[in-house]
Amino acid sequence: MKKVVAILVLLVGLAFTANAQKAKTISLEQTKGKFTQKSLSLSEGTYVFEISNKNVGHDVGFVLAPKGKTEEKHHIKNAYVTSLVKNNSKSSSKKVTLTKGEYVYFCPLNPTPQYTLTVK
């Protein structure tokens, strides 16, 4: 009986862990010199950023950093796209867990302004 209970507890724990790891996809589009989404407001959680290059004419990327800390050493590395986004295509980041606060997102390759991402 103890083994059955232990197995059930383990399975329930694994189910909660699987749900906790589920990431929501945030799709962002870049055109020449800008993102079409000027700001984002999200809840705390785990996200994957999908970046599309809409006719920019060259490869683009994606940077996410805490607001006021945009130097490379503060970039959230998992938010980088896994490969540069070719013209008229898409690429995604790894999973990124965001906590409450303000962040900025931008593309130094396009280049774009810095846009605000708020996590509540």
Short mmCIF file of C-alpha atoms in Angstrom, two decimals:
data_model
loop_
_atom_site.label_atom_id
_atom_site.label_comp_id
_atom_site.label_asym_id
_atom_site.label_seq_id
_atom_site.Cartn_x
_atom_site.Cartn_y
_atom_site.Cartn_z
CA MET A 1 0.00 0.00 0.00
CA LYS A 2 2.83 2.38 0.87
CA LYS A 3 4.38 1.74 -2.55
CA VAL A 4 1.12 2.60 -4.32
CA VAL A 5 0.81 5.86 -2.39
CA ALA A 6 4.46 6.70 -3.09
CA ILE A 7 3.97 6.04 -6.82
CA LEU A 8 0.83 8.20 -6.89
CA VAL A 9 2.65 11.06 -5.12
CA LEU A 10 5.50 10.76 -7.60
CA LEU A 11 3.13 10.82 -10.59
CA VAL A 12 1.25 13.84 -9.27
CA GLY A 13 4.57 15.61 -8.68
CA LEU A 14 5.70 14.86 -12.22
CA ALA A 15 2.41 16.17 -13.62
CA PHE A 16 2.84 19.45 -11.74
CA THR A 17 6.45 19.73 -12.92
CA ALA A 18 5.41 19.14 -16.53
CA ASN A 19 2.77 21.87 -16.29
CA ALA A 20 5.22 24.24 -14.62
CA GLN A 21 7.64 23.77 -17.53
CA LYS A 22 5.00 24.52 -20.17
CA ALA A 23 5.96 27.72 -21.99
CA LYS A 24 3.68 30.21 -23.69
CA THR A 25 4.82 31.46 -27.08
CA ILE A 26 5.06 35.21 -27.64
CA SER A 27 5.18 36.09 -31.34
CA LEU A 28 6.91 39.32 -32.31
CA GLU A 29 7.34 40.70 -35.81
CA GLN A 30 10.17 42.91 -37.04
CA THR A 31 9.98 45.20 -40.05
CA LYS A 32 12.68 47.63 -41.18
CA GLY A 33 13.93 49.44 -38.06
CA LYS A 34 11.11 48.44 -35.71
CA PHE A 35 9.00 45.80 -34.01
CA THR A 36 5.31 45.97 -34.88
CA GLN A 37 4.45 45.34 -31.18
CA LYS A 38 5.46 48.50 -29.29
CA SER A 39 5.09 47.05 -25.76
CA LEU A 40 4.12 43.87 -23.95
CA SER A 41 2.47 43.16 -20.61
CA LEU A 42 2.79 39.58 -19.34
CA SER A 43 2.23 37.59 -16.16
CA GLU A 44 5.07 35.85 -14.39
CA GLY A 45 5.83 32.62 -16.15
CA THR A 46 7.84 30.75 -18.75
CA TYR A 47 7.88 31.97 -22.33
CA VAL A 48 9.38 31.24 -25.73
CA PHE A 49 9.83 34.23 -28.03
CA GLU A 50 9.11 33.60 -31.70
CA ILE A 51 10.58 36.35 -33.87
CA SER A 52 9.55 36.86 -37.48
CA ASN A 53 11.50 38.89 -40.01
CA LYS A 54 8.98 40.62 -42.26
CA ASN A 55 10.93 41.91 -45.25
CA VAL A 56 13.75 43.57 -43.30
CA GLY A 57 16.13 42.56 -46.09
CA HIS A 58 18.79 40.98 -43.84
CA ASP A 59 19.11 38.73 -40.78
CA VAL A 60 17.71 39.97 -37.47
CA GLY A 61 17.91 38.84 -33.85
CA PHE A 62 16.29 39.49 -30.49
CA VAL A 63 17.58 40.83 -27.19
CA LEU A 64 15.71 40.88 -23.87
CA ALA A 65 17.25 42.61 -20.85
CA PRO A 66 16.20 44.16 -17.55
CA LYS A 67 15.19 47.79 -18.04
CA GLY A 68 18.19 50.09 -17.55
CA LYS A 69 20.67 47.22 -17.98
CA THR A 70 21.01 46.77 -21.72
CA GLU A 71 24.73 46.01 -21.81
CA GLU A 72 25.49 42.55 -23.19
CA LYS A 73 26.49 41.17 -19.79
CA HIS A 74 22.88 41.72 -18.58
CA HIS A 75 21.14 40.20 -21.62
CA ILE A 76 18.88 37.25 -20.87
CA LYS A 77 20.79 34.76 -23.01
CA ASN A 78 17.97 32.18 -23.26
CA ALA A 79 15.85 34.87 -24.94
CA TYR A 80 18.27 35.07 -27.87
CA VAL A 81 16.87 33.35 -30.95
CA THR A 82 18.54 29.98 -31.47
CA SER A 83 19.57 31.07 -34.98
CA LEU A 84 19.51 34.42 -36.75
CA VAL A 85 16.15 35.18 -38.32
CA LYS A 86 16.56 35.17 -42.09
CA ASN A 87 14.54 37.51 -44.29
CA ASN A 88 10.85 36.50 -44.38
CA SER A 89 11.27 33.65 -41.89
CA LYS A 90 10.94 32.93 -38.15
CA SER A 91 13.14 31.71 -35.32
CA SER A 92 12.49 31.07 -31.64
CA SER A 93 14.29 31.48 -28.33
CA LYS A 94 14.78 28.87 -25.68
CA LYS A 95 12.44 28.89 -22.65
CA VAL A 96 12.72 32.03 -20.54
CA THR A 97 11.23 32.33 -17.05
CA LEU A 98 10.26 35.92 -16.29
CA THR A 99 9.57 37.36 -12.84
CA LYS A 100 7.86 40.63 -11.93
CA GLY A 101 9.62 43.71 -13.24
CA GLU A 102 10.34 45.77 -16.30
CA TYR A 103 12.39 44.57 -19.23
CA VAL A 104 13.25 45.91 -22.66
CA TYR A 105 13.43 44.10 -25.97
CA PHE A 106 15.20 45.23 -29.12
CA CYS A 107 17.27 44.12 -32.09
CA PRO A 108 20.75 45.61 -32.51
CA LEU A 109 21.02 44.06 -36.00
CA ASN A 110 17.94 45.79 -37.42
CA PRO A 111 18.45 48.21 -35.41
CA THR A 112 15.26 48.94 -33.47
CA PRO A 113 14.34 51.19 -30.55
CA GLN A 114 14.04 49.58 -27.11
CA TYR A 115 10.49 48.52 -26.32
CA THR A 116 9.04 47.87 -22.85
CA LEU A 117 8.00 44.46 -21.60
CA THR A 118 6.28 44.57 -18.19
CA VAL A 119 5.80 41.46 -16.08
CA LYS A 120 3.08 41.79 -13.43
#
